[in-house]
Short mmCIF file of N, CA and C in Angstrom, two decimals:
data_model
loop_
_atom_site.label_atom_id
_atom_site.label_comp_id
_atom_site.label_asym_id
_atom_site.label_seq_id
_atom_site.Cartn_x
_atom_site.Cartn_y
_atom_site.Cartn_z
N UNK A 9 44.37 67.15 61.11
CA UNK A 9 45.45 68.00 60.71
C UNK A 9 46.69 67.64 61.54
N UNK A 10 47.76 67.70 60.44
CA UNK A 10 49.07 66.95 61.82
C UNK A 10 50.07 68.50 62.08
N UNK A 11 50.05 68.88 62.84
CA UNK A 11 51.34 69.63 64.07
C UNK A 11 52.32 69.03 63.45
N UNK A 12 53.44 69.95 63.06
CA UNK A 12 54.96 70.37 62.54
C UNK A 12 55.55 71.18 63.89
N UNK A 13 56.29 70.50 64.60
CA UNK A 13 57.56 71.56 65.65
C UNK A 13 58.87 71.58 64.77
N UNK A 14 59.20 72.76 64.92
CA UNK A 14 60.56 72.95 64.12
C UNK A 14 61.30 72.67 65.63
N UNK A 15 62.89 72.10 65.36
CA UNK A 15 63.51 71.56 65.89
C UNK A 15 64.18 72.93 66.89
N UNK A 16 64.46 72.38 67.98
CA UNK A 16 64.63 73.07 69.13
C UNK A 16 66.13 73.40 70.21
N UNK A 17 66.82 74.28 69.77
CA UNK A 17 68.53 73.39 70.72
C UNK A 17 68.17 74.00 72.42
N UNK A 18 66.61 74.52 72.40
CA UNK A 18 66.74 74.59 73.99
C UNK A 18 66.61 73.35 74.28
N UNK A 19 67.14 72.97 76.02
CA UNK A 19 67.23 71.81 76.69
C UNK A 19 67.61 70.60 75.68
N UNK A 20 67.92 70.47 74.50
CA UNK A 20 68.97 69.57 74.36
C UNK A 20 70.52 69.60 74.47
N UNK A 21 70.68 68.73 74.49
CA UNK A 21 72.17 68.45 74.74
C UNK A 21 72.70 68.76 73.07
N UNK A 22 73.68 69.27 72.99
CA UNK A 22 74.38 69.54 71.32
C UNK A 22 75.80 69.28 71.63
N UNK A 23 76.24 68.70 71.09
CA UNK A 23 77.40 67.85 70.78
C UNK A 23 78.89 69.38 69.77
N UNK A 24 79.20 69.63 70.87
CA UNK A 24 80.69 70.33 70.38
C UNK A 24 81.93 69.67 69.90
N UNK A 25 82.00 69.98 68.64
CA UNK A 25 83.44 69.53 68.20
C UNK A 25 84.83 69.29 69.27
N UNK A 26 85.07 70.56 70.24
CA UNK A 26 86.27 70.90 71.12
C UNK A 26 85.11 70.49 72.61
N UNK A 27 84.41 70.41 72.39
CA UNK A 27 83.83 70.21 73.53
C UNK A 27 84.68 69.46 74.71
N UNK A 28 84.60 68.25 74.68
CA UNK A 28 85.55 67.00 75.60
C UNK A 28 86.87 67.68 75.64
N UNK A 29 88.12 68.10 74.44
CA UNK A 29 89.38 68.83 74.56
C UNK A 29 89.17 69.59 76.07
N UNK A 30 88.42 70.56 75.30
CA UNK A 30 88.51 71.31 76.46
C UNK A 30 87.55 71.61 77.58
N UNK A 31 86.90 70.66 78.09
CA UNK A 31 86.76 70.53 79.62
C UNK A 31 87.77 69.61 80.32
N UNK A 32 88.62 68.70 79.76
CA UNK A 32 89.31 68.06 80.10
C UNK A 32 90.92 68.46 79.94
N UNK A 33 91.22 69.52 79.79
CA UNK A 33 92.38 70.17 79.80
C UNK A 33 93.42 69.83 78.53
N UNK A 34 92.65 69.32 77.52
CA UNK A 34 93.46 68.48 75.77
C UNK A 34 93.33 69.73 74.96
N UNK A 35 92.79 70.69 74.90
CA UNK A 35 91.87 71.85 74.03
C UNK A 35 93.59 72.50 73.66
N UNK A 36 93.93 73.42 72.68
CA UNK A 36 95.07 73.77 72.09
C UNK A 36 94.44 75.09 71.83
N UNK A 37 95.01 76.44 72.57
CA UNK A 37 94.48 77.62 72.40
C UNK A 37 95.53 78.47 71.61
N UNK A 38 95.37 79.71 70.96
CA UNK A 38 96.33 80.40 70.10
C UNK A 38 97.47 80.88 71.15
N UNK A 39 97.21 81.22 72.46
CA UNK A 39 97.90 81.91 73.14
C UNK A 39 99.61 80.51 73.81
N UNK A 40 98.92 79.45 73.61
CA UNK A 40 99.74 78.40 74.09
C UNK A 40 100.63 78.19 72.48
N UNK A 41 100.47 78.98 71.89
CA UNK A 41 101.43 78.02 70.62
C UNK A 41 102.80 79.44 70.78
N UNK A 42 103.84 78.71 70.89
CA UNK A 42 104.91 79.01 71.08
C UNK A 42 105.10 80.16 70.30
N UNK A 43 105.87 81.14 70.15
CA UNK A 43 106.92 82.24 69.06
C UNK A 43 107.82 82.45 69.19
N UNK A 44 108.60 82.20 68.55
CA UNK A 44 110.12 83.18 68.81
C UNK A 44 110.35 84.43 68.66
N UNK A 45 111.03 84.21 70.24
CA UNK A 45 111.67 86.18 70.44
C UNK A 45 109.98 86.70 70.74
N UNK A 46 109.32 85.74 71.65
CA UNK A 46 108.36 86.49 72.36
C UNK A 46 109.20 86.90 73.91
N UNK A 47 107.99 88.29 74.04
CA UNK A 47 108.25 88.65 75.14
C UNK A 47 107.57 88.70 76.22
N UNK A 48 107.07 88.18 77.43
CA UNK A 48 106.01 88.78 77.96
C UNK A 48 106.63 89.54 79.29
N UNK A 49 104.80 90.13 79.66
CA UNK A 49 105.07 91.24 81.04
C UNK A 49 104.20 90.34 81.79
N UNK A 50 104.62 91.26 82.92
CA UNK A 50 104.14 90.73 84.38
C UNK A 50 103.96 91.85 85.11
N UNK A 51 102.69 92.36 85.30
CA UNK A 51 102.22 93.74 86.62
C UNK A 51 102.30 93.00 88.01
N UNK A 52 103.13 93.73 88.96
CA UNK A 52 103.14 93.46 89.65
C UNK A 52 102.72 94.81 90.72
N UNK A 53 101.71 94.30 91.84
CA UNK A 53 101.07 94.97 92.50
C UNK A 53 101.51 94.99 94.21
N UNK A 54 101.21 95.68 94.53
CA UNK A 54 101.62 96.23 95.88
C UNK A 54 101.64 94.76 96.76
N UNK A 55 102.14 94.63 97.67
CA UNK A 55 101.86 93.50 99.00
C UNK A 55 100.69 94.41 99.93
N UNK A 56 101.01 94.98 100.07
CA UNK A 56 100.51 96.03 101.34
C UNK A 56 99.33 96.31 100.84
N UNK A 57 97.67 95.87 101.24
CA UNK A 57 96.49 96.55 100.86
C UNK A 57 96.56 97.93 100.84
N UNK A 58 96.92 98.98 101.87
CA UNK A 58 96.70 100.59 102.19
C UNK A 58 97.77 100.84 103.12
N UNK A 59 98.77 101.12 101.76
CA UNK A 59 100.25 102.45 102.44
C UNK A 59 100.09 102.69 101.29
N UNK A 60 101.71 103.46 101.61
CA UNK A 60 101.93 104.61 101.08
C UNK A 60 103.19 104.30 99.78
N UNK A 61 103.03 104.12 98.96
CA UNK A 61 104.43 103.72 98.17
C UNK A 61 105.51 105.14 98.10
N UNK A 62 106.61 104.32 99.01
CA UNK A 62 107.63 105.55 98.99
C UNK A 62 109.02 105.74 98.67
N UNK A 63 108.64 104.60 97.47
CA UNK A 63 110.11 104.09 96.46
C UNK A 63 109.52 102.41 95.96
N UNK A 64 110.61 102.89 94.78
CA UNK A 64 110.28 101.28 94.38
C UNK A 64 111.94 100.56 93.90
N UNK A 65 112.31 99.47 94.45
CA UNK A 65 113.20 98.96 94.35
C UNK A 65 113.55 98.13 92.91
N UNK A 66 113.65 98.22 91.92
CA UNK A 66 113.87 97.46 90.81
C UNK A 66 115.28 96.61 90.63
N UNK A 67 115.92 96.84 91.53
CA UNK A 67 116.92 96.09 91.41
C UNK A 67 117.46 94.57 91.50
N UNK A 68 116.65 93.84 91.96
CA UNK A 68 116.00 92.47 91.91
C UNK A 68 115.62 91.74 90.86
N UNK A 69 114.94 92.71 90.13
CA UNK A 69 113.96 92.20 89.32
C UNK A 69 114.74 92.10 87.77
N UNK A 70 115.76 93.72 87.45
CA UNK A 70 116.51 94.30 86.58
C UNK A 70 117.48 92.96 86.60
N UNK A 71 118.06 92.26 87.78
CA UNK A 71 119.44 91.80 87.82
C UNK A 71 119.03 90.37 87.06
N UNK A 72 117.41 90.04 87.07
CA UNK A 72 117.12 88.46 86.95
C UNK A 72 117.40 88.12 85.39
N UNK A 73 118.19 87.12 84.65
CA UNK A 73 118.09 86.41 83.66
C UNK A 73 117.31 86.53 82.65
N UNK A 74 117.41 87.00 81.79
CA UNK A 74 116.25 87.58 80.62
C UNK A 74 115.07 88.80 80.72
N UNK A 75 115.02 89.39 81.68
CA UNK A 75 114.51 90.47 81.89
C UNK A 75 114.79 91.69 81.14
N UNK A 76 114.17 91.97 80.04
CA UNK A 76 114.17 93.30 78.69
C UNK A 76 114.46 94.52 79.54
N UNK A 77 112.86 95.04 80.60
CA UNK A 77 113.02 95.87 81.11
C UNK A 77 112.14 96.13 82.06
N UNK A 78 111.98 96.63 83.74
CA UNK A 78 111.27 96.64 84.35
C UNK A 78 110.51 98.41 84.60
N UNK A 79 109.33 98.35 84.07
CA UNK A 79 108.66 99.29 83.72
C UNK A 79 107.96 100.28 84.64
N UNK A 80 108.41 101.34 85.53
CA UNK A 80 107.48 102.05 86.88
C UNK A 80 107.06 103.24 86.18
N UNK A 81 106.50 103.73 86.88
CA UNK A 81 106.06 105.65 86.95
C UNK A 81 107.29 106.18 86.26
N UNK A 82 108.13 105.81 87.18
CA UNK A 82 109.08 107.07 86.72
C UNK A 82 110.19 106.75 84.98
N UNK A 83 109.83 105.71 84.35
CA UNK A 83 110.18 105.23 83.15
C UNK A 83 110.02 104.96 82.07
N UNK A 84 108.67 105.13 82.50
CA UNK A 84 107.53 104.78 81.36
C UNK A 84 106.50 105.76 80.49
N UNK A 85 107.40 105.26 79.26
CA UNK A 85 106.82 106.79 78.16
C UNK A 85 105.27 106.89 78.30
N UNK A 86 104.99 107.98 78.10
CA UNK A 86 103.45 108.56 78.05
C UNK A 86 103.23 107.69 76.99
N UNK A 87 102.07 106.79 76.90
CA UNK A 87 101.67 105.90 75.87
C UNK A 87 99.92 106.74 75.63
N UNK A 88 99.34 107.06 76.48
CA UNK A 88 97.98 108.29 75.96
C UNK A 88 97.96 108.79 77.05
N UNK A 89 96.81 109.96 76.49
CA UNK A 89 96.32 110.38 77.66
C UNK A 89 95.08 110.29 78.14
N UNK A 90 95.25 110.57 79.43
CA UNK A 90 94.00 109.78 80.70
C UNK A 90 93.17 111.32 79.95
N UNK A 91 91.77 110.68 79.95
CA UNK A 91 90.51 111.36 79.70
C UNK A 91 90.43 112.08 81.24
N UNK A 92 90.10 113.32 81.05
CA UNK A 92 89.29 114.01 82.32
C UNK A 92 88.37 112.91 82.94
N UNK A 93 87.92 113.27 84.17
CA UNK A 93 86.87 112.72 85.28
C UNK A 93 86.96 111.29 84.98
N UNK A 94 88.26 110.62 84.64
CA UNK A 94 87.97 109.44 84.69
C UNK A 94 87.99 108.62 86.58
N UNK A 95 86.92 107.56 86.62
CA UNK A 95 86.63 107.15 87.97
C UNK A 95 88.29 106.49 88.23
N UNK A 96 88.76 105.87 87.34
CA UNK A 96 90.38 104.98 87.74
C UNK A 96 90.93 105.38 88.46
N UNK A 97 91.11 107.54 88.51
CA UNK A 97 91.86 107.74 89.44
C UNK A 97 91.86 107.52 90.92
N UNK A 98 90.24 106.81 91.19
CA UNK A 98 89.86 106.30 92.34
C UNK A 98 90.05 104.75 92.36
N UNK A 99 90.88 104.32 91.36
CA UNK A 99 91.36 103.22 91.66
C UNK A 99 90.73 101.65 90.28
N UNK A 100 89.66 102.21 90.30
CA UNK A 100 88.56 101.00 89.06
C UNK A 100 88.11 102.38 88.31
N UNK A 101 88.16 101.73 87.11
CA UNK A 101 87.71 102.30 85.68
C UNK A 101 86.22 101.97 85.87
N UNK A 102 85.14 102.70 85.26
CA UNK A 102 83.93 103.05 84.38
C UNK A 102 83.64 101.94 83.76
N UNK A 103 82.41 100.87 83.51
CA UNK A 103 82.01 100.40 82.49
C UNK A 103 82.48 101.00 81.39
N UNK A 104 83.51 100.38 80.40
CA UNK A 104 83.03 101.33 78.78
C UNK A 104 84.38 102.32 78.67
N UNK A 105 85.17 102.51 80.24
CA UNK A 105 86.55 103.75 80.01
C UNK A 105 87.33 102.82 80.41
N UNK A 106 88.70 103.62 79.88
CA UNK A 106 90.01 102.44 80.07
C UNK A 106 91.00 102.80 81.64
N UNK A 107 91.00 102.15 82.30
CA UNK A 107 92.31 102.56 83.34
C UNK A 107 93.60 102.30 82.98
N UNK A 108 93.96 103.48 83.39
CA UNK A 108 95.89 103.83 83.28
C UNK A 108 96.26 103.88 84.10
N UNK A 109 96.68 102.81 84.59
CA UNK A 109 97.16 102.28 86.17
C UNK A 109 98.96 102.84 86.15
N UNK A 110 99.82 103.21 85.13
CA UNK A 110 101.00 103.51 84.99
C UNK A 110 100.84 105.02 84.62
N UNK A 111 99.91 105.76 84.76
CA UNK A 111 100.38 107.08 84.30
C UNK A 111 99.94 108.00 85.94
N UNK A 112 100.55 109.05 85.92
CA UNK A 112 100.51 110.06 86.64
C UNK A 112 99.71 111.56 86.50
#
């Protein structure tokens, strides 16, 4: 009696289309293709591991060359609201809950 193995992709090697692109830095992702009248952001986070933030200076940032708008606490529309007992307010979000690092 002859033994039939159906074919196996453990421990072989399988051959990716983008494979070579992109381990070798050639790969073309959606986020790299240009748009016009895009905008992007940039969060920017404290220098200081543990003080006290006791103002924030935007005036630097407001004065630079194409800058829409620089976004703090005190400017920024209520976009939702924070769920009760969420852990974020201790700094990291919950598996599974969202942190609102801009709301109060």
């Amino acid at each position: 009696m002859t033994t039939t193995t159906k074919p196996s992709a453990i421990g072989q090697p399988l051959d990716r289309v983008d494979g070579r692109p992109k381990v070798t830095g050639g790969a073309h992702y959606s986020t790299e293709i240009p748009l016009p009248d895009t905008a992007y952001a940039y969060v920017v986070g404290s220098r200081i591991a543990a003080g006290r933030v006791t103002g924030i200076d935007t005036s630097a940032a407001t004065a630079e060359e194409g800058v829409l708008a620089v976004l703090t606490h005190e400017n920024l529309p209520r976009i939702a609201e924070q769920p009760p007992l969420v852990p974020s307010l201790a700094g990291k979000a919950a598996p599974g809950q969202t942190y609102f690092p801009m709301q109060d």
